[in-house]
Amino acid sequence: HFLRNSTPGVSNDLGAEAILDQVAYSLPSQMISDPFALTLSHTDESARIHYTTDGSIPTESSLIYVQPITIDATTQVRSRAFAKDRVASAVTSVTYVLIDDDAQDFSSDMPILVLENFDQGPPERTYQNAFVTLHELGEDGRSRLLETPSVTRMIGMRLRGASTSAVEKTNYRIEFRDEFGDDQNVRWLDLPSESDFSLWSPWIWDRTMLRSAFIFELGRQLDYYQPRTRFVEVFADTDGDGVSMSDYMGIYVVMETIKVDEDRLDIASLRRSDLSAPEITGGYIIENGRGDDSDSFKSAIGYPPGQRYVYDDPGLENLAPQQQAYIGQVVDEFESALFSEQFADPETGYAPHIDLNSFLDHHWMRLLSNDPDGLIVSTYWHVDREGPITMGPMWDFDRTMGND
């Protein structure tokens, strides 16, 4: 028997004899140009299929499927099967994005990404529930919106960026999600499986669209982890009236976000319960950036004035007070040695506190690119378990190379 619900502290119920299979759909998620009738079906004739079209999770109070559903606009259908003495099926969904006549013949020599947020308007700083389709190159070397997409997924989507957040060509942060809104790793664009990505929009400061991708590649050639990048063309429908050429956003760069992961920055993963050595010593990813007491800290010396160190991964909400104190102490001890009279001493100076090669390479990249933000904002460093302060990964080079 299978238990429907957890019952901690009390007796289990009798449970159910089986778990129902998932609901089947007559057409998978895709772009559509014409109305059609969607059929839902189930292997158990006694099962009742409940569904929603407003994005909510189906319950036994939701609409009951009795006949094909007419799909004539952008629509997300979520469904679940219920039956007596059975555990309800897993929640599944399909999404159909209407494409207007003027965009049906659009093609590209790079992958096409379509973002759909179901008439929620332009994204803001908090995540919106959204959907993405990825259309990759066909045998003729071109991608098309009406070709079968290689990826159709629920996502969370929000605005990202600081000085670039207000530009017309929106910068996005996306996270792939499962049916319950939790992060779900996805492999796409020949990138390692992960959930979190940035969609960077080269616009005001980098009309070449290459600066960050170029520096990241140099970093990889120096044998450091640097976010992998892929170029795509993007459509974003935020008004719910279907994808048209007015929703065309241009060329974007898909970037891996900086985070602790074996396929990204491969350092020790720090748990909130890691409160003693050696576990408490790492790993931490910190950004020299913009922040306040809600997400960052200052060093005891405080140089340069106003410099803040942002807890990036883990974020402040996932750090115990002892861990916050530890990483602050790491910074204070380094700066104390750096500003001491014995700063050049190989044993009592700054050198034992840092990975010197990473500092040198990082500094050369900032000088090579003439980076106006270097070491002040968008500058990341990390501390692995029982390791020194190590620079990187490098990030945000759109204003470099004479561009600012």
GROMACS .gro file of C-alpha atoms in nm:
model
  404
    1HIS     CA    1   0.000   0.000   0.000
    2PHE     CA    2   0.104   0.360  -0.068
    3LEU     CA    3   0.051   0.636   0.188
    4ARG     CA    4  -0.121   0.950   0.063
    5ASN     CA    5  -0.007   1.185   0.337
    6SER     CA    6   0.260   1.189   0.605
    7THR     CA    7   0.124   1.158   0.960
    8PRO     CA    8   0.410   1.231   1.201
    9GLY     CA    9   0.331   1.140   1.561
   10VAL     CA   10   0.008   0.954   1.481
   11SER     CA   11  -0.085   0.623   1.323
   12ASN     CA   12  -0.066   0.586   0.947
   13ASP     CA   13  -0.388   0.548   0.753
   14LEU     CA   14  -0.454   0.237   0.545
   15GLY     CA   15  -0.307   0.396   0.238
   16ALA     CA   16  -0.393   0.317  -0.122
   17GLU     CA   17  -0.341   0.020  -0.346
   18ALA     CA   18  -0.151   0.202  -0.622
   19ILE     CA   19  -0.036   0.534  -0.761
   20LEU     CA   20  -0.219   0.651  -1.071
   21ASP     CA   21  -0.025   0.705  -1.393
   22GLN     CA   22   0.019   1.054  -1.531
   23VAL     CA   23  -0.238   1.212  -1.758
   24ALA     CA   24  -0.154   1.191  -2.130
   25TYR     CA   25  -0.194   1.482  -2.374
   26SER     CA   26  -0.267   1.459  -2.745
   27LEU     CA   27  -0.009   1.727  -2.829
   28PRO     CA   28   0.314   1.816  -2.645
   29SER     CA   29   0.407   2.172  -2.548
   30GLN     CA   30   0.493   2.389  -2.851
   31MET     CA   31   0.426   2.708  -3.043
   32ILE     CA   32   0.091   2.707  -3.225
   33SER     CA   33  -0.040   2.909  -3.518
   34ASP     CA   34  -0.397   2.774  -3.538
   35PRO     CA   35  -0.664   2.665  -3.287
   36PHE     CA   36  -0.692   2.294  -3.208
   37ALA     CA   37  -0.875   2.055  -2.974
   38LEU     CA   38  -0.660   1.916  -2.693
   39THR     CA   39  -0.745   1.566  -2.572
   40LEU     CA   40  -0.656   1.440  -2.223
   41SER     CA   41  -0.657   1.068  -2.146
   42HIS     CA   42  -0.568   0.815  -1.879
   43THR     CA   43  -0.490   0.443  -1.868
   44ASP     CA   44  -0.744   0.387  -1.585
   45GLU     CA   45  -1.099   0.436  -1.713
   46SER     CA   46  -1.225   0.488  -1.357
   47ALA     CA   47  -0.993   0.785  -1.300
   48ARG     CA   48  -1.126   1.140  -1.307
   49ILE     CA   49  -0.902   1.395  -1.472
   50HIS     CA   50  -0.910   1.739  -1.310
   51TYR     CA   51  -0.740   2.031  -1.484
   52THR     CA   52  -0.673   2.404  -1.462
   53THR     CA   53  -0.583   2.675  -1.714
   54ASP     CA   54  -0.495   2.953  -1.467
   55GLY     CA   55  -0.156   2.812  -1.360
   56SER     CA   56  -0.281   2.664  -1.032
   57ILE     CA   57  -0.221   2.304  -0.922
   58PRO     CA   58  -0.526   2.084  -0.997
   59THR     CA   59  -0.727   1.949  -0.704
   60GLU     CA   60  -1.046   1.746  -0.681
   61SER     CA   61  -1.228   2.081  -0.681
   62SER     CA   62  -1.083   2.180  -1.019
   63LEU     CA   63  -1.262   2.140  -1.351
   64ILE     CA   64  -1.331   1.779  -1.454
   65TYR     CA   65  -1.223   1.685  -1.804
   66VAL     CA   66  -1.522   1.563  -2.006
   67GLN     CA   67  -1.446   1.669  -2.362
   68PRO     CA   68  -1.158   1.807  -2.573
   69ILE     CA   69  -1.039   2.154  -2.472
   70THR     CA   70  -1.027   2.420  -2.742
   71ILE     CA   71  -0.687   2.590  -2.748
   72ASP     CA   72  -0.704   2.915  -2.945
   73ALA     CA   73  -0.468   3.138  -2.742
   74THR     CA   74  -0.155   3.105  -2.531
   75THR     CA   75  -0.262   2.850  -2.269
   76GLN     CA   76  -0.109   2.636  -1.997
   77VAL     CA   77  -0.309   2.325  -1.907
   78ARG     CA   78  -0.220   2.149  -1.580
   79SER     CA   79  -0.384   1.819  -1.491
   80ARG     CA   80  -0.396   1.538  -1.238
   81ALA     CA   81  -0.586   1.209  -1.217
   82PHE     CA   82  -0.785   1.101  -0.911
   83ALA     CA   83  -0.957   0.771  -0.828
   84LYS     CA   84  -1.093   0.589  -0.526
   85ASP     CA   85  -0.833   0.380  -0.339
   86ARG     CA   86  -0.554   0.523  -0.553
   87VAL     CA   87  -0.291   0.787  -0.484
   88ALA     CA   88  -0.348   1.080  -0.721
   89SER     CA   89  -0.116   1.099  -1.018
   90ALA     CA   90   0.173   1.339  -1.044
   91VAL     CA   91   0.084   1.690  -1.158
   92THR     CA   92   0.179   1.746  -1.523
   93SER     CA   93   0.127   2.027  -1.768
   94VAL     CA   94   0.147   2.133  -2.130
   95THR     CA   95   0.187   2.487  -2.259
   96TYR     CA   96   0.094   2.622  -2.599
   97VAL     CA   97   0.224   2.962  -2.706
   98LEU     CA   98   0.034   3.135  -2.987
   99ILE     CA   99   0.251   3.281  -3.263
  100ASP     CA  100   0.121   3.565  -3.478
  101ASP     CA  101   0.136   3.562  -3.856
  102ASP     CA  102   0.422   3.811  -3.877
  103ALA     CA  103   0.658   3.586  -3.677
  104GLN     CA  104   0.574   3.247  -3.822
  105ASP     CA  105   0.845   3.259  -4.089
  106PHE     CA  106   1.116   3.394  -3.858
  107SER     CA  107   1.436   3.192  -3.868
  108SER     CA  108   1.789   3.235  -3.738
  109ASP     CA  109   2.138   3.091  -3.766
  110MET     CA  110   2.149   3.063  -3.385
  111PRO     CA  111   1.908   2.906  -3.135
  112ILE     CA  112   1.584   3.093  -3.060
  113LEU     CA  113   1.453   3.135  -2.706
  114VAL     CA  114   1.089   3.226  -2.640
  115LEU     CA  115   0.989   3.360  -2.297
  116GLU     CA  116   0.619   3.360  -2.203
  117ASN     CA  117   0.491   3.501  -1.871
  118PHE     CA  118   0.116   3.482  -1.933
  119ASP     CA  119   0.027   3.851  -1.940
  120GLN     CA  120   0.208   3.950  -1.619
  121GLY     CA  121   0.373   4.253  -1.778
  122PRO     CA  122   0.746   4.335  -1.788
  123PRO     CA  123   0.943   4.141  -1.523
  124GLU     CA  124   1.046   4.308  -1.199
  125ARG     CA  125   1.290   4.209  -0.923
  126THR     CA  126   1.076   3.927  -0.789
  127TYR     CA  127   1.034   3.606  -0.985
  128GLN     CA  128   0.731   3.559  -1.210
  129ASN     CA  129   0.599   3.218  -1.309
  130ALA     CA  130   0.681   3.180  -1.676
  131PHE     CA  131   0.756   2.934  -1.954
  132VAL     CA  132   1.039   2.892  -2.204
  133THR     CA  133   1.081   2.716  -2.536
  134LEU     CA  134   1.415   2.657  -2.706
  135HIS     CA  135   1.435   2.611  -3.083
  136GLU     CA  136   1.769   2.475  -3.197
  137LEU     CA  137   1.931   2.460  -3.539
  138GLY     CA  138   1.792   2.213  -3.788
  139GLU     CA  139   1.974   2.016  -4.055
  140ASP     CA  140   1.985   2.325  -4.277
  141GLY     CA  141   2.167   2.523  -4.007
  142ARG     CA  142   1.869   2.741  -3.914
  143SER     CA  143   1.620   2.752  -3.627
  144ARG     CA  144   1.248   2.824  -3.666
  145LEU     CA  145   0.972   2.909  -3.421
  146LEU     CA  146   0.725   2.657  -3.564
  147GLU     CA  147   0.974   2.370  -3.553
  148THR     CA  148   0.944   2.130  -3.260
  149PRO     CA  149   1.129   2.286  -2.964
  150SER     CA  150   1.406   2.089  -2.793
  151VAL     CA  151   1.323   2.237  -2.451
  152THR     CA  152   0.980   2.331  -2.311
  153ARG     CA  153   0.996   2.412  -1.942
  154MET     CA  154   0.838   2.602  -1.658
  155ILE     CA  155   1.067   2.874  -1.529
  156GLY     CA  156   1.086   3.158  -1.285
  157MET     CA  157   1.184   3.485  -1.455
  158ARG     CA  158   1.289   3.819  -1.310
  159LEU     CA  159   1.474   4.138  -1.393
  160ARG     CA  160   1.848   4.139  -1.331
  161GLY     CA  161   2.135   4.387  -1.349
  162ALA     CA  162   2.220   4.717  -1.183
  163SER     CA  163   2.292   4.999  -1.429
  164THR     CA  164   2.151   4.784  -1.712
  165SER     CA  165   1.823   4.700  -1.537
  166ALA     CA  166   1.639   5.000  -1.682
  167VAL     CA  167   1.739   4.958  -2.047
  168GLU     CA  168   1.474   4.870  -2.301
  169LYS     CA  169   1.650   4.545  -2.390
  170THR     CA  170   1.571   4.371  -2.062
  171ASN     CA  171   1.827   4.163  -1.873
  172TYR     CA  172   1.671   3.847  -1.733
  173ARG     CA  173   1.750   3.594  -1.463
  174ILE     CA  174   1.577   3.258  -1.512
  175GLU     CA  175   1.553   2.942  -1.306
  176PHE     CA  176   1.411   2.615  -1.435
  177ARG     CA  177   1.133   2.479  -1.214
  178ASP     CA  178   0.933   2.164  -1.160
  179GLU     CA  179   0.554   2.144  -1.133
  180PHE     CA  180   0.565   2.267  -0.774
  181GLY     CA  181   0.787   2.568  -0.836
  182ASP     CA  182   1.108   2.415  -0.700
  183ASP     CA  183   1.441   2.445  -0.883
  184GLN     CA  184   1.499   2.167  -1.135
  185ASN     CA  185   1.824   2.106  -1.318
  186VAL     CA  186   1.795   2.100  -1.697
  187ARG     CA  187   2.053   2.024  -1.963
  188TRP     CA  188   2.025   2.257  -2.262
  189LEU     CA  189   2.243   2.433  -2.518
  190ASP     CA  190   2.512   2.167  -2.454
  191LEU     CA  191   2.567   2.310  -2.105
  192PRO     CA  192   2.600   2.101  -1.786
  193SER     CA  193   2.268   2.035  -1.617
  194GLU     CA  194   2.169   2.319  -1.384
  195SER     CA  195   1.869   2.535  -1.294
  196ASP     CA  196   2.001   2.894  -1.279
  197PHE     CA  197   2.103   3.111  -1.574
  198SER     CA  198   2.136   3.475  -1.674
  199LEU     CA  199   2.016   3.617  -2.004
  200TRP     CA  200   2.249   3.908  -2.064
  201SER     CA  201   2.141   4.171  -2.315
  202PRO     CA  202   2.437   4.345  -2.483
  203TRP     CA  203   2.300   4.690  -2.549
  204ILE     CA  204   2.422   5.029  -2.427
  205TRP     CA  205   2.779   4.940  -2.327
  206ASP     CA  206   2.866   4.650  -2.551
  207ARG     CA  207   2.737   4.666  -2.907
  208THR     CA  208   2.993   4.401  -3.006
  209MET     CA  209   2.812   4.155  -2.774
  210LEU     CA  210   3.147   3.983  -2.714
  211ARG     CA  211   3.330   4.148  -2.426
  212SER     CA  212   3.222   3.928  -2.135
  213ALA     CA  213   3.225   3.608  -2.341
  214PHE     CA  214   3.577   3.692  -2.465
  215ILE     CA  215   3.719   3.754  -2.116
  216PHE     CA  216   3.547   3.442  -1.981
  217GLU     CA  217   3.717   3.238  -2.253
  218LEU     CA  218   4.056   3.385  -2.161
  219GLY     CA  219   3.987   3.287  -1.800
  220ARG     CA  220   3.914   2.929  -1.903
  221GLN     CA  221   4.240   2.920  -2.099
  222LEU     CA  222   4.414   3.018  -1.774
  223ASP     CA  223   4.252   2.705  -1.624
  224TYR     CA  224   3.996   2.879  -1.403
  225TYR     CA  225   3.625   2.811  -1.393
  226GLN     CA  226   3.444   3.082  -1.586
  227PRO     CA  227   3.071   3.091  -1.670
  228ARG     CA  228   3.002   2.921  -2.001
  229THR     CA  229   2.812   3.127  -2.256
  230ARG     CA  230   2.585   3.066  -2.554
  231PHE     CA  231   2.441   3.317  -2.803
  232VAL     CA  232   2.066   3.306  -2.874
  233GLU     CA  233   1.793   3.524  -3.023
  234VAL     CA  234   1.509   3.603  -2.784
  235PHE     CA  235   1.136   3.673  -2.805
  236ALA     CA  236   0.956   3.777  -2.485
  237ASP     CA  237   0.575   3.788  -2.473
  238THR     CA  238   0.471   3.972  -2.158
  239ASP     CA  239   0.129   4.099  -2.267
  240GLY     CA  240  -0.043   3.767  -2.331
  241ASP     CA  241  -0.144   3.836  -2.691
  242GLY     CA  242   0.085   3.583  -2.855
  243VAL     CA  243   0.438   3.605  -2.990
  244SER     CA  244   0.483   3.859  -3.268
  245MET     CA  245   0.775   4.051  -3.416
  246SER     CA  246   0.699   4.328  -3.166
  247ASP     CA  247   0.815   4.082  -2.897
  248TYR     CA  248   1.155   4.034  -3.061
  249MET     CA  249   1.426   4.135  -2.811
  250GLY     CA  250   1.738   4.066  -3.015
  251ILE     CA  251   2.058   3.871  -2.953
  252TYR     CA  252   2.128   3.766  -2.595
  253VAL     CA  253   2.405   3.579  -2.419
  254VAL     CA  254   2.296   3.286  -2.203
  255MET     CA  255   2.539   3.276  -1.908
  256GLU     CA  256   2.582   3.031  -1.627
  257THR     CA  257   2.531   3.209  -1.297
  258ILE     CA  258   2.810   3.193  -1.040
  259LYS     CA  259   2.731   2.934  -0.773
  260VAL     CA  260   2.882   2.641  -0.585
  261ASP     CA  261   2.834   2.332  -0.799
  262GLU     CA  262   3.055   2.051  -0.925
  263ASP     CA  263   2.998   2.176  -1.281
  264ARG     CA  264   3.043   2.543  -1.190
  265LEU     CA  265   3.265   2.669  -0.909
  266ASP     CA  266   3.365   2.333  -0.769
  267ILE     CA  267   3.434   2.407  -0.402
  268ALA     CA  268   3.296   2.255  -0.083
  269SER     CA  269   2.925   2.305  -0.023
  270LEU     CA  270   2.860   2.481   0.308
  271ARG     CA  271   2.559   2.382   0.518
  272ARG     CA  272   2.409   2.605   0.783
  273SER     CA  273   2.486   2.333   1.038
  274ASP     CA  274   2.862   2.343   0.960
  275LEU     CA  275   2.969   2.534   1.271
  276SER     CA  276   3.313   2.395   1.354
  277ALA     CA  277   3.642   2.340   1.173
  278PRO     CA  278   3.712   2.221   0.915
  279GLU     CA  279   3.355   2.237   0.782
  280ILE     CA  280   3.295   2.602   0.876
  281THR     CA  281   3.598   2.711   0.670
  282GLY     CA  282   3.429   2.673   0.332
  283GLY     CA  283   3.306   2.719   0.082
  284TYR     CA  284   3.201   3.078   0.047
  285ILE     CA  285   3.147   3.293  -0.263
  286ILE     CA  286   3.161   3.666  -0.191
  287GLU     CA  287   3.113   3.964  -0.424
  288ASN     CA  288   3.268   4.306  -0.391
  289GLY     CA  289   2.953   4.490  -0.477
  290ARG     CA  290   2.653   4.699  -0.384
  291GLY     CA  291   2.475   4.596  -0.070
  292ASP     CA  292   2.356   4.683   0.277
  293ASP     CA  293   2.326   4.514   0.615
  294SER     CA  294   2.055   4.285   0.478
  295ASP     CA  295   2.291   4.100   0.243
  296SER     CA  296   2.653   4.207   0.301
  297PHE     CA  297   2.921   4.316   0.547
  298LYS     CA  298   3.209   4.560   0.583
  299SER     CA  299   3.561   4.479   0.697
  300ALA     CA  300   3.710   4.620   1.015
  301ILE     CA  301   3.955   4.841   0.825
  302GLY     CA  302   3.692   4.932   0.567
  303TYR     CA  303   3.911   5.005   0.267
  304PRO     CA  304   3.820   5.146   0.026
  305PRO     CA  305   3.562   5.353   0.218
  306GLY     CA  306   3.212   5.216   0.174
  307GLN     CA  307   3.326   4.883   0.025
  308ARG     CA  308   3.078   4.607   0.100
  309TYR     CA  309   3.120   4.232   0.066
  310VAL     CA  310   2.800   4.061  -0.048
  311TYR     CA  311   2.724   3.707   0.068
  312ASP     CA  312   2.662   3.543  -0.269
  313ASP     CA  313   2.661   3.167  -0.214
  314PRO     CA  314   2.545   3.085   0.043
  315GLY     CA  315   2.335   3.399   0.080
  316LEU     CA  316   2.300   3.567   0.417
  317GLU     CA  317   1.969   3.391   0.486
  318ASN     CA  318   2.147   3.054   0.466
  319LEU     CA  319   2.444   3.145   0.687
  320ALA     CA  320   2.456   3.089   1.063
  321PRO     CA  321   2.593   3.377   1.274
  322GLN     CA  322   2.911   3.175   1.338
  323GLN     CA  323   2.968   3.140   0.962
  324GLN     CA  324   2.915   3.511   0.905
  325ALA     CA  325   3.169   3.580   1.178
  326TYR     CA  326   3.416   3.333   1.027
  327ILE     CA  327   3.422   3.481   0.675
  328GLY     CA  328   3.439   3.830   0.825
  329GLN     CA  329   3.740   3.721   1.027
  330VAL     CA  330   3.906   3.584   0.711
  331VAL     CA  331   3.878   3.927   0.549
  332ASP     CA  332   3.989   4.116   0.861
  333GLU     CA  333   4.299   3.900   0.908
  334PHE     CA  334   4.398   3.944   0.544
  335GLU     CA  335   4.354   4.321   0.551
  336SER     CA  336   4.536   4.347   0.886
  337ALA     CA  337   4.836   4.168   0.737
  338LEU     CA  338   4.814   4.369   0.413
  339PHE     CA  339   4.820   4.704   0.591
  340SER     CA  340   5.086   4.604   0.844
  341GLU     CA  341   5.449   4.710   0.832
  342GLN     CA  342   5.541   4.346   0.764
  343PHE     CA  343   5.302   4.317   0.468
  344ALA     CA  344   5.574   4.173   0.241
  345ASP     CA  345   5.693   3.911   0.489
  346PRO     CA  346   5.624   3.566   0.334
  347GLU     CA  347   5.509   3.426   0.669
  348THR     CA  348   5.347   3.717   0.855
  349GLY     CA  349   5.240   3.935   0.560
  350TYR     CA  350   4.948   3.907   0.321
  351ALA     CA  351   5.075   3.615   0.110
  352PRO     CA  352   4.964   3.324   0.337
  353HIS     CA  353   4.605   3.457   0.329
  354ILE     CA  354   4.554   3.446  -0.049
  355ASP     CA  355   4.604   3.237  -0.360
  356LEU     CA  356   4.860   3.468  -0.514
  357ASN     CA  357   4.840   3.332  -0.870
  358SER     CA  358   4.465   3.388  -0.885
  359PHE     CA  359   4.514   3.748  -0.767
  360LEU     CA  360   4.783   3.809  -1.030
  361ASP     CA  361   4.582   3.654  -1.315
  362HIS     CA  362   4.265   3.834  -1.212
  363HIS     CA  363   4.451   4.165  -1.192
  364TRP     CA  364   4.605   4.113  -1.537
  365MET     CA  365   4.258   4.051  -1.684
  366ARG     CA  366   4.130   4.374  -1.527
  367LEU     CA  367   4.427   4.569  -1.663
  368LEU     CA  368   4.411   4.405  -2.006
  369SER     CA  369   4.045   4.498  -2.041
  370ASN     CA  370   4.079   4.842  -1.874
  371ASP     CA  371   3.786   4.757  -1.648
  372PRO     CA  372   3.634   5.064  -1.474
  373ASP     CA  373   3.442   4.844  -1.227
  374GLY     CA  374   3.735   4.620  -1.138
  375LEU     CA  375   3.776   4.532  -0.769
  376ILE     CA  376   3.493   4.771  -0.672
  377VAL     CA  377   3.175   4.599  -0.796
  378SER     CA  378   3.097   4.277  -0.985
  379THR     CA  379   3.419   4.131  -0.847
  380TYR     CA  380   3.391   3.780  -0.706
  381TRP     CA  381   3.622   3.585  -0.478
  382HIS     CA  382   3.582   3.260  -0.290
  383VAL     CA  383   3.717   3.057   0.000
  384ASP     CA  384   3.720   2.679  -0.028
  385ARG     CA  385   3.728   2.456   0.278
  386GLU     CA  386   4.060   2.514   0.461
  387GLY     CA  387   4.170   2.726   0.166
  388PRO     CA  388   4.292   3.084   0.115
  389ILE     CA  389   4.107   3.375  -0.044
  390THR     CA  390   4.099   3.302  -0.417
  391MET     CA  391   3.992   3.549  -0.684
  392GLY     CA  392   3.716   3.471  -0.931
  393PRO     CA  393   3.517   3.380  -1.118
  394MET     CA  394   3.540   3.693  -1.332
  395TRP     CA  395   3.212   3.863  -1.421
  396ASP     CA  396   3.064   4.165  -1.598
  397PHE     CA  397   3.299   4.308  -1.861
  398ASP     CA  398   3.048   4.496  -2.076
  399ARG     CA  399   3.201   4.836  -1.995
  400THR     CA  400   3.560   4.731  -2.061
  401MET     CA  401   3.810   4.774  -2.345
  402GLY     CA  402   3.750   5.143  -2.397
  403ASN     CA  403   3.373   5.115  -2.386
  404ASP     CA  404   3.301   5.332  -2.079
   0.00000   0.00000   0.00000
